[in-house]
Tab-separated table of C-alpha atoms and ligand atoms in Angstrom:
chain	number	residue	atom	x	y	z
Q	91	MET	CA	-22.477	-6.806	-8.987
Q	92	ASP	CA	-19.431	-8.058	-7.163
Q	93	ALA	CA	-16.958	-10.825	-7.786
Q	94	GLU	CA	-17.889	-12.685	-4.613
Q	95	ARG	CA	-21.561	-12.838	-5.519
Q	96	LEU	CA	-20.919	-13.984	-9.073
Q	97	ARG	CA	-18.640	-16.659	-7.752
Q	98	SER	CA	-21.258	-17.867	-5.313
Q	99	GLU	CA	-23.536	-18.241	-8.317
Q	100	GLY	CA	-20.988	-20.620	-9.836
Q	101	VAL	CA	-19.420	-18.180	-12.326
Q	102	ASP	CA	-15.706	-18.703	-12.977
Q	103	VAL	CA	-14.377	-15.251	-12.044
Q	104	VAL	CA	-10.723	-14.218	-12.373
Q	105	ASP	CA	-10.091	-11.794	-9.526
Q	106	PHE	CA	-7.474	-9.084	-10.021
Q	107	GLY	CA	-9.179	-6.840	-7.501
Q	108	ALA	CA	-7.704	-8.043	-4.235
Q	109	GLY	CA	-4.799	-6.049	-2.850
Q	110	GLU	CA	-3.140	-8.890	-1.018
Q	111	PRO	CA	-0.463	-11.512	-1.610
Q	112	ASP	CA	-1.699	-14.845	-2.923
Q	113	PHE	CA	1.122	-16.566	-1.001
Q	114	PRO	CA	0.420	-18.242	2.340
Q	115	THR	CA	1.970	-16.804	5.493
Q	116	PRO	CA	5.447	-18.398	5.826
Q	117	ASP	CA	5.483	-21.456	8.063
Q	118	ASN	CA	7.921	-20.137	10.671
Q	119	ILE	CA	5.478	-17.287	11.347
Q	120	LYS	CA	2.512	-19.622	11.672
Q	121	GLN	CA	4.467	-21.847	14.061
Q	122	ALA	CA	5.200	-18.850	16.275
Q	123	ALA	CA	1.465	-18.167	16.525
Q	124	ILE	CA	0.799	-21.803	17.420
Q	125	ARG	CA	3.413	-21.599	20.170
Q	126	ALA	CA	1.807	-18.396	21.458
Q	127	LEU	CA	-1.511	-20.208	21.756
Q	128	GLU	CA	0.039	-23.212	23.442
Q	129	GLN	CA	1.746	-20.939	25.935
Q	130	ASN	CA	-1.552	-19.136	26.613
Q	131	PHE	CA	-0.274	-15.843	25.302
Q	132	THR	CA	-3.889	-14.887	24.822
Q	133	LYS	CA	-4.460	-11.970	27.183
Q	134	TYR	CA	-4.366	-8.197	26.833
Q	135	THR	CA	-0.962	-6.754	26.083
Q	136	ALA	CA	0.118	-3.135	26.510
Q	137	THR	CA	-2.107	-0.947	24.315
Q	138	GLY	CA	0.688	-0.002	21.937
Q	139	GLY	CA	1.997	-3.568	21.627
Q	140	THR	CA	4.514	-5.655	23.541
Q	141	LEU	CA	7.947	-4.252	24.239
Q	142	GLU	CA	9.372	-7.347	22.546
Q	143	LEU	CA	7.557	-6.538	19.307
Q	144	LYS	CA	8.345	-2.829	19.378
Q	145	LYS	CA	12.005	-3.724	19.810
Q	146	ALA	CA	11.766	-6.158	16.904
Q	147	VAL	CA	10.249	-3.433	14.679
Q	148	CYS	CA	12.968	-0.922	15.624
Q	149	GLU	CA	15.708	-3.524	15.071
Q	150	ARG	CA	14.332	-4.572	11.676
Q	151	HIS	CA	13.999	-0.963	10.551
Q	152	LYS	CA	17.559	-0.292	11.679
Q	153	LEU	CA	18.902	-3.382	9.908
Q	154	ASP	CA	17.042	-2.633	6.696
Q	155	PHE	CA	17.380	1.136	6.548
Q	156	GLY	CA	19.909	2.292	9.137
Q	157	THR	CA	17.383	4.175	11.291
Q	158	ASP	CA	17.597	4.496	15.046
Q	159	TYR	CA	14.116	4.290	16.558
Q	160	LYS	CA	13.471	3.467	20.210
Q	161	PRO	CA	10.417	1.529	21.458
Q	162	ALA	CA	8.975	4.817	22.838
Q	163	GLU	CA	8.840	6.032	19.232
Q	164	CYS	CA	6.952	2.953	18.073
Q	165	LEU	CA	3.297	1.963	18.248
Q	166	MET	CA	1.904	-1.397	17.145
Q	167	THR	CA	-1.466	-1.141	15.438
Q	168	VAL	CA	-4.202	-3.323	13.972
Q	169	GLY	CA	-2.715	-3.269	10.466
Q	170	GLY	CA	-0.969	-0.419	8.677
Q	171	LYS	CA	-4.308	1.222	7.957
Q	172	HIS	CA	-4.901	1.661	11.664
Q	173	ALA	CA	-1.515	3.382	12.070
Q	174	ILE	CA	-2.480	5.832	9.315
Q	175	PHE	CA	-5.913	6.419	10.857
Q	176	ASN	CA	-4.417	7.086	14.293
Q	177	LEU	CA	-1.763	9.380	12.855
Q	178	MET	CA	-4.336	11.484	11.023
Q	179	GLN	CA	-6.595	11.682	14.061
Q	180	ALA	CA	-3.675	12.682	16.253
Q	181	LEU	CA	-2.222	15.325	13.928
Q	182	VAL	CA	-4.831	16.709	11.552
Q	183	ASN	CA	-7.256	19.343	12.798
Q	184	PRO	CA	-10.285	20.747	10.991
Q	185	GLY	CA	-9.145	23.001	8.149
Q	186	ASP	CA	-5.630	21.552	7.963
Q	187	GLU	CA	-4.466	20.624	4.490
Q	188	VAL	CA	-2.915	17.283	3.644
Q	189	VAL	CA	-0.991	16.907	0.408
Q	190	ILE	CA	-1.654	13.610	-1.370
Q	191	PRO	CA	-0.044	12.581	-4.681
Q	192	ALA	CA	-2.539	11.112	-7.153
Q	193	PRO	CA	-3.241	8.392	-8.035
Q	194	TYR	CA	-3.489	7.578	-4.333
Q	195	TRP	CA	-4.475	4.702	-2.121
Q	196	VAL	CA	-8.201	5.149	-1.412
Q	197	THR	CA	-7.960	5.222	2.366
Q	198	TYR	CA	-5.895	8.434	2.596
Q	199	LYS	CA	-8.715	10.596	1.343
Q	200	ASP	CA	-11.287	9.220	3.743
Q	201	VAL	CA	-9.125	9.273	6.861
Q	202	VAL	CA	-8.076	12.857	6.166
Q	203	ASN	CA	-11.700	13.876	5.646
Q	204	TYR	CA	-12.751	12.023	8.785
Q	205	ALA	CA	-10.200	14.033	10.763
Q	206	GLY	CA	-11.721	17.242	9.322
Q	207	GLY	CA	-8.736	17.880	7.040
Q	208	GLN	CA	-8.748	19.060	3.438
Q	209	CYS	CA	-7.111	16.831	0.822
Q	210	VAL	CA	-4.895	18.650	-1.655
Q	211	PHE	CA	-4.102	16.309	-4.520
Q	212	VAL	CA	-0.929	16.389	-6.582
Q	213	PRO	CA	-1.628	14.897	-10.001
Q	214	THR	CA	1.263	12.916	-11.463
Q	215	ASP	CA	1.920	12.273	-15.116
Q	216	GLU	CA	1.463	8.829	-16.544
Q	217	GLU	CA	3.837	9.582	-19.420
Q	218	ARG	CA	6.561	9.988	-16.801
Q	219	GLY	CA	5.605	6.786	-14.990
Q	220	PHE	CA	3.522	8.689	-12.387
Q	221	ALA	CA	6.774	10.125	-11.026
Q	222	LEU	CA	6.474	12.513	-8.079
Q	223	SER	CA	8.867	15.461	-7.791
Q	224	ALA	CA	9.590	17.889	-4.980
Q	225	ALA	CA	8.564	20.785	-7.249
Q	226	MET	CA	5.127	19.204	-7.691
Q	227	VAL	CA	4.697	18.935	-3.929
Q	228	GLU	CA	6.041	22.432	-3.321
Q	229	ALA	CA	3.487	23.927	-5.686
Q	230	ARG	CA	0.677	22.595	-3.445
Q	231	LEU	CA	1.994	23.751	-0.075
Q	232	THR	CA	0.172	26.577	1.679
Q	233	PRO	CA	0.359	28.031	5.197
Q	234	ARG	CA	-2.408	25.581	6.112
Q	235	THR	CA	-0.497	22.450	5.041
Q	236	ARG	CA	-0.092	20.182	8.041
Q	237	LEU	CA	1.155	17.027	6.439
Q	238	ALA	CA	2.274	15.490	3.142
Q	239	ILE	CA	1.911	11.825	2.275
Q	240	VAL	CA	4.334	9.818	0.175
Q	241	ASN	CA	3.597	6.205	-0.724
Q	242	SER	CA	6.527	4.622	-2.500
Q	243	PRO	CA	6.163	2.101	-4.085
Q	244	SER	CA	2.641	3.289	-4.761
Q	245	ASN	CA	-0.652	1.549	-4.606
Q	246	PRO	CA	-2.150	1.707	-7.293
Q	247	SER	CA	0.547	2.702	-9.832
Q	248	GLY	CA	3.631	0.858	-8.580
Q	249	ALA	CA	5.579	4.121	-9.058
Q	250	VAL	CA	8.657	4.650	-6.909
Q	251	VAL	CA	9.731	8.127	-5.833
Q	252	ASP	CA	13.263	8.941	-6.951
Q	253	ARG	CA	15.530	9.067	-3.922
Q	254	GLY	CA	16.870	12.544	-4.666
Q	255	GLU	CA	13.330	13.906	-5.069
Q	256	PHE	CA	12.213	12.172	-1.889
Q	257	GLU	CA	15.072	13.825	-0.006
Q	258	LYS	CA	14.069	17.198	-1.406
Q	259	ILE	CA	10.472	16.586	-0.351
Q	260	PHE	CA	11.736	15.863	3.148
Q	261	GLN	CA	13.825	19.060	3.256
Q	262	LEU	CA	10.970	21.087	1.900
Q	263	THR	CA	8.496	19.828	4.484
Q	264	ARG	CA	10.968	19.998	7.366
Q	265	ASP	CA	11.931	23.599	6.544
Q	266	ARG	CA	8.264	24.600	6.707
Q	267	GLY	CA	7.420	22.604	9.807
Q	268	ILE	CA	5.211	20.188	7.897
Q	269	TYR	CA	4.974	16.514	8.785
Q	270	LEU	CA	5.876	13.980	6.106
Q	271	MET	CA	4.125	10.640	6.353
Q	272	THR	CA	5.879	7.877	4.464
Q	273	ASP	CA	3.698	4.844	3.870
Q	274	GLU	CA	6.176	1.979	3.658
Q	275	CYS	CA	3.608	-0.752	3.135
Q	276	TYR	CA	5.317	-1.997	-0.073
Q	277	CYS	CA	8.873	-0.906	0.773
Q	278	LYS	CA	10.304	-4.414	0.342
Q	279	PHE	CA	8.729	-4.938	-3.050
Q	280	LEU	CA	10.995	-2.818	-5.179
Q	281	TYR	CA	12.193	-4.189	-8.547
Q	282	ASP	CA	15.322	-2.099	-9.026
Q	283	GLY	CA	17.681	-0.578	-6.549
Q	284	GLN	CA	17.815	-0.848	-2.787
Q	285	PRO	CA	14.822	-0.165	-0.558
Q	286	PHE	CA	15.405	2.888	1.572
Q	287	SER	CA	13.518	4.845	4.206
Q	288	ILE	CA	13.365	8.623	4.253
Q	289	ALA	CA	13.392	8.268	8.048
Q	290	SER	CA	17.080	7.327	7.804
Q	291	LEU	CA	18.128	10.871	6.859
Q	292	PRO	CA	19.804	12.881	9.625
Q	293	GLY	CA	17.210	14.794	11.624
Q	294	ALA	CA	14.312	13.111	9.837
Q	295	LYS	CA	12.829	11.591	12.957
Q	296	GLU	CA	11.418	14.938	14.082
Q	297	THR	CA	9.024	15.456	11.181
Q	298	VAL	CA	8.875	12.104	9.393
Q	299	LEU	CA	6.132	9.681	10.348
Q	300	VAL	CA	6.542	6.093	9.185
Q	301	ALA	CA	3.408	4.038	8.577
Q	302	GLY	CA	4.451	0.406	8.323
Q	303	SER	CA	2.707	-2.885	7.807
Q	304	LEU	CA	3.556	-6.563	7.952
Q	305	SER	CA	0.545	-7.390	5.800
Q	306	LYS	CA	2.153	-7.497	2.375
Q	307	THR	CA	5.824	-8.008	3.277
Q	308	TYR	CA	5.143	-11.271	5.098
Q	309	ALA	CA	1.831	-12.248	3.463
Q	310	MET	CA	0.029	-11.550	6.752
Q	311	THR	CA	-2.982	-9.467	5.680
Q	312	GLY	CA	-5.400	-11.301	7.961
Q	313	TRP	CA	-3.204	-11.090	11.058
Q	314	ARG	CA	-3.664	-7.320	11.263
Q	315	ILE	CA	-0.288	-6.039	12.368
Q	316	GLY	CA	1.030	-2.622	11.420
Q	317	PHE	CA	3.053	0.030	13.156
Q	318	GLY	CA	3.855	3.687	13.369
Q	319	LEU	CA	7.319	5.152	13.961
Q	320	ALA	CA	7.076	8.775	15.039
Q	321	PRO	CA	8.247	11.284	17.648
Q	322	ALA	CA	7.452	9.986	21.138
Q	323	ALA	CA	4.824	12.697	21.728
Q	324	VAL	CA	2.957	11.706	18.565
Q	325	VAL	CA	3.198	8.035	19.532
Q	326	GLY	CA	1.799	9.022	22.935
Q	327	ALA	CA	-1.226	10.723	21.357
Q	328	MET	CA	-1.820	7.786	19.024
Q	329	THR	CA	-1.577	5.355	21.917
Q	330	LYS	CA	-4.104	7.332	23.923
Q	331	LEU	CA	-6.531	7.193	21.032
Q	332	GLN	CA	-5.911	3.490	20.557
Q	333	SER	CA	-6.435	2.760	24.246
Q	334	HIS	CA	-10.075	3.835	23.836
Q	335	SER	CA	-10.730	2.134	20.526
Q	336	THR	CA	-9.079	-1.185	19.664
Q	337	SER	CA	-6.590	-1.493	22.568
Q	338	ASN	CA	-3.719	-3.788	21.632
Q	339	PRO	CA	-3.437	-5.679	18.347
Q	340	THR	CA	-4.134	-9.416	18.838
Q	341	SER	CA	-1.619	-10.952	21.239
Q	342	ILE	CA	-1.105	-14.069	19.099
Q	343	SER	CA	-0.477	-11.988	15.976
Q	344	GLN	CA	2.081	-9.961	17.884
Q	345	LYS	CA	4.096	-13.107	18.670
Q	346	ALA	CA	3.875	-14.132	15.020
Q	347	ALA	CA	5.058	-10.658	14.013
Q	348	VAL	CA	8.152	-10.952	16.210
Q	349	GLU	CA	9.082	-14.112	14.323
Q	350	ALA	CA	8.356	-12.434	10.968
Q	351	LEU	CA	10.708	-9.563	11.795
Q	352	ARG	CA	13.461	-11.520	13.514
Q	353	GLY	CA	13.278	-14.835	11.649
Q	354	PRO	CA	14.604	-15.716	8.191
Q	355	GLN	CA	13.748	-13.172	5.505
Q	356	ASP	CA	14.124	-15.428	2.445
Q	357	SER	CA	10.370	-15.658	1.859
Q	358	VAL	CA	10.324	-11.906	1.148
Q	359	ALA	CA	12.996	-12.252	-1.552
Q	360	ALA	CA	11.192	-15.255	-3.032
Q	361	MET	CA	7.916	-13.323	-3.244
Q	362	LEU	CA	9.651	-10.347	-4.824
Q	363	ALA	CA	11.230	-12.560	-7.498
Q	364	GLU	CA	7.839	-14.020	-8.322
Q	365	TYR	CA	6.169	-10.601	-8.425
Q	366	ARG	CA	8.865	-9.399	-10.844
Q	367	ARG	CA	8.200	-12.323	-13.178
Q	368	ARG	CA	4.480	-11.593	-13.060
Q	369	ARG	CA	4.975	-7.858	-13.513
Q	370	ASP	CA	6.957	-8.457	-16.697
Q	371	PHE	CA	4.288	-10.794	-18.015
Q	372	VAL	CA	1.327	-8.551	-17.145
Q	373	VAL	CA	2.857	-5.368	-18.550
Q	374	ALA	CA	3.860	-7.115	-21.774
Q	375	ARG	CA	0.370	-8.598	-22.197
Q	376	LEU	CA	-1.365	-5.290	-21.476
Q	377	ARG	CA	0.812	-3.468	-23.981
Q	378	GLN	CA	-0.206	-5.998	-26.643
Q	379	ILE	CA	-3.826	-4.827	-26.397
Q	380	PRO	CA	-4.391	-2.224	-29.116
Q	381	GLY	CA	-4.939	1.226	-27.599
Q	382	VAL	CA	-3.897	0.280	-24.053
Q	383	GLN	CA	-0.868	1.952	-22.449
Q	384	CYS	CA	0.760	0.753	-19.289
Q	385	ALA	CA	3.502	2.499	-17.335
Q	386	GLU	CA	5.962	-0.013	-15.925
Q	387	PRO	CA	5.422	-0.502	-12.191
Q	388	GLN	CA	8.717	-0.267	-10.288
Q	389	GLY	CA	7.377	-1.808	-7.118
Q	390	ALA	CA	4.362	-3.222	-5.250
Q	391	PHE	CA	2.194	-5.712	-7.165
Q	392	TYR	CA	-0.204	-3.610	-9.209
Q	393	ALA	CA	-0.375	-2.552	-12.830
Q	394	TYR	CA	-2.324	0.605	-13.652
Q	395	PRO	CA	-3.057	0.582	-17.377
Q	396	ASN	CA	-4.713	3.427	-19.244
Q	397	VAL	CA	-7.898	2.005	-20.748
Q	398	SER	CA	-9.335	5.191	-22.228
Q	399	VAL	CA	-9.604	3.356	-25.564
Q	400	VAL	CA	-12.919	1.852	-24.377
Q	401	LEU	CA	-14.315	4.929	-22.636
Q	402	GLY	CA	-17.224	6.511	-24.462
Q	403	ARG	CA	-17.864	3.328	-26.444
Q	404	ASN	CA	-20.666	0.778	-26.220
Q	405	GLY	CA	-22.236	2.662	-23.319
Q	406	ILE	CA	-19.092	2.578	-21.160
Q	407	GLN	CA	-18.835	6.127	-19.823
Q	408	ASN	CA	-16.249	5.763	-17.071
Q	409	THR	CA	-13.970	3.217	-15.440
Q	410	LEU	CA	-16.617	2.348	-12.840
Q	411	GLN	CA	-18.902	1.191	-15.607
Q	412	LEU	CA	-15.979	-0.453	-17.351
Q	413	ALA	CA	-15.144	-2.508	-14.257
Q	414	GLU	CA	-18.791	-3.510	-13.888
Q	415	ARG	CA	-19.119	-4.529	-17.511
Q	416	MET	CA	-15.813	-6.382	-17.473
Q	417	LEU	CA	-16.954	-8.361	-14.472
Q	418	ALA	CA	-20.407	-9.092	-15.854
Q	419	GLU	CA	-19.327	-9.897	-19.426
Q	420	ALA	CA	-15.713	-11.072	-19.231
Q	421	HIS	CA	-15.780	-12.329	-15.627
Q	422	VAL	CA	-12.648	-10.476	-14.590
Q	423	ALA	CA	-12.571	-8.251	-11.494
Q	424	VAL	CA	-10.424	-5.087	-11.609
Q	425	VAL	CA	-10.645	-1.884	-9.569
Q	426	PRO	CA	-11.768	1.297	-11.362
Q	427	GLY	CA	-9.320	4.193	-11.414
Q	428	GLU	CA	-11.958	6.581	-10.040
Q	429	ALA	CA	-11.325	5.025	-6.631
Q	430	PHE	CA	-7.702	6.184	-6.821
Q	431	GLY	CA	-8.343	9.642	-8.192
Q	432	THR	CA	-7.782	9.181	-11.937
Q	433	ASP	CA	-10.431	8.570	-14.556
Q	434	ARG	CA	-8.779	6.608	-17.347
Q	435	HIS	CA	-7.225	3.628	-15.595
Q	436	VAL	CA	-8.030	0.388	-13.870
Q	437	ARG	CA	-5.930	-1.343	-11.233
Q	438	ILE	CA	-4.882	-4.903	-11.843
Q	439	SER	CA	-3.370	-6.766	-8.926
Q	440	TYR	CA	-0.850	-9.339	-10.085
Q	441	ALA	CA	-0.718	-11.017	-6.713
Q	442	ALA	CA	-2.295	-13.971	-8.515
Q	443	SER	CA	-0.866	-17.173	-9.999
Q	444	MET	CA	0.582	-17.142	-13.536
Q	445	HIS	CA	-2.268	-19.399	-14.569
Q	446	GLU	CA	-4.851	-16.870	-13.353
Q	447	LEU	CA	-2.909	-14.013	-14.926
Q	448	GLU	CA	-2.889	-15.771	-18.295
Q	449	ARG	CA	-6.615	-16.519	-18.156
Q	450	GLY	CA	-7.516	-13.056	-16.936
Q	451	LEU	CA	-5.394	-11.199	-19.466
Q	452	ASP	CA	-6.843	-13.253	-22.321
Q	453	ARG	CA	-10.284	-12.168	-21.158
Q	454	ILE	CA	-9.312	-8.513	-20.724
Q	455	HIS	CA	-7.715	-8.469	-24.172
Q	456	ARG	CA	-10.846	-9.922	-25.768
Q	457	PHE	CA	-13.161	-7.578	-23.879
Q	458	ILE	CA	-11.229	-4.433	-24.777
Q	459	ALA	CA	-10.829	-5.511	-28.402
Q	460	GLN	CA	-14.604	-6.052	-28.643
Q	461	ASN	CA	-15.403	-2.693	-27.066
Q	462	SER	CA	-12.975	-0.342	-28.727
X	53	PLP	C1	-0.632	1.858	0.329
X	53	PLP	C2	-1.137	1.041	1.448
X	53	PLP	N1	-0.854	1.422	2.701
X	53	PLP	C3	-1.281	0.734	3.766
X	53	PLP	C4	-2.043	-0.408	3.614
X	53	PLP	C5	-2.484	-1.064	4.873
X	53	PLP	O1	-2.478	-2.410	4.918
X	53	PLP	P1	-2.905	-3.186	6.234
X	53	PLP	O2	-3.876	-2.367	7.005
X	53	PLP	O3	-3.511	-4.445	5.725
X	53	PLP	O4	-1.662	-3.439	7.012
X	53	PLP	C6	-2.385	-0.847	2.317
X	53	PLP	C7	-3.239	-2.012	2.102
X	53	PLP	O5	-3.766	-2.263	1.057
X	53	PLP	C8	-1.900	-0.106	1.214
X	53	PLP	O6	-2.154	-0.473	-0.031
């Protein structure tokens, strides 16, 4: 049973499943797309994106993080997911190991497997806010490790990797000739401290691969614009692959992306402020439910509460069944933790209005209280 189908049957579903901003794309970005259409910017572009857009990505990354990428080290892709897919296809060979902290974003596992690689998961501890340390990564490295992935802030836990630990992870991987892919999809949605990029460390550009996305930062999920920042040879391999699959990302979206990156950035700060307000509300409400624990997310827009209090009760054996029952009986959609590699959690996206959050959390509270 899925939320969409229930809805089409007229059921009032509260949807905390979607991993995308509920805000509209800012108007200046939409206007840039309209101008692109009016100016007939509707043809093929270079496979890896327009030079204008690559320059805009490099400039934005420099402004935000102090990096120094050149357009030849940049590839525009059809969303951030596509950059990750291309990177894995370009770099991972059958038998290579890829280190992935858990809980992890679902796609990593499948793209690594598709490339013939072996996933090596690094479990993190909920009691410590799902914090990742260099020692935890080091313990999983073997002579077959090709690449390590860090996603900070994390989907699904909202955990942020401590800067000192991140730097140690970089040194560790660099010293062993291992690539480090940093997924910066949520890099602007950080509740404390300054966003930073591991790619800004001296010498990092040789082994660090940045997977970036405009989807969440600028509420542009449907426009499908992401990018990779990597050594020119890696970008070359990714571009070759892309030239025989999708070719360029949509020309109109590329023009909109230039405006997103070069135009006013206040919408990003406004979204972050709203996400913070919602985070505080959601975490407080979850913690009021007897038996539920919730680590405080430090970024992104997901809460990842431990709901083991209902597991093994009333026929609910795992979080997959829990999510199904919650949808069918309480009409709230959440994503089961099994999808992210842990078995006692569900993911709640708080990229939803306060009104929806209030309604949904009332329902979750009632459902868990009745089933625990
Ligand atoms: C951790 C993470 N990385 C990358 C992406 C890619 O987003 P997109 O392909 O929409 O740009 C997502 C989207 O949910 C994500 O959660």
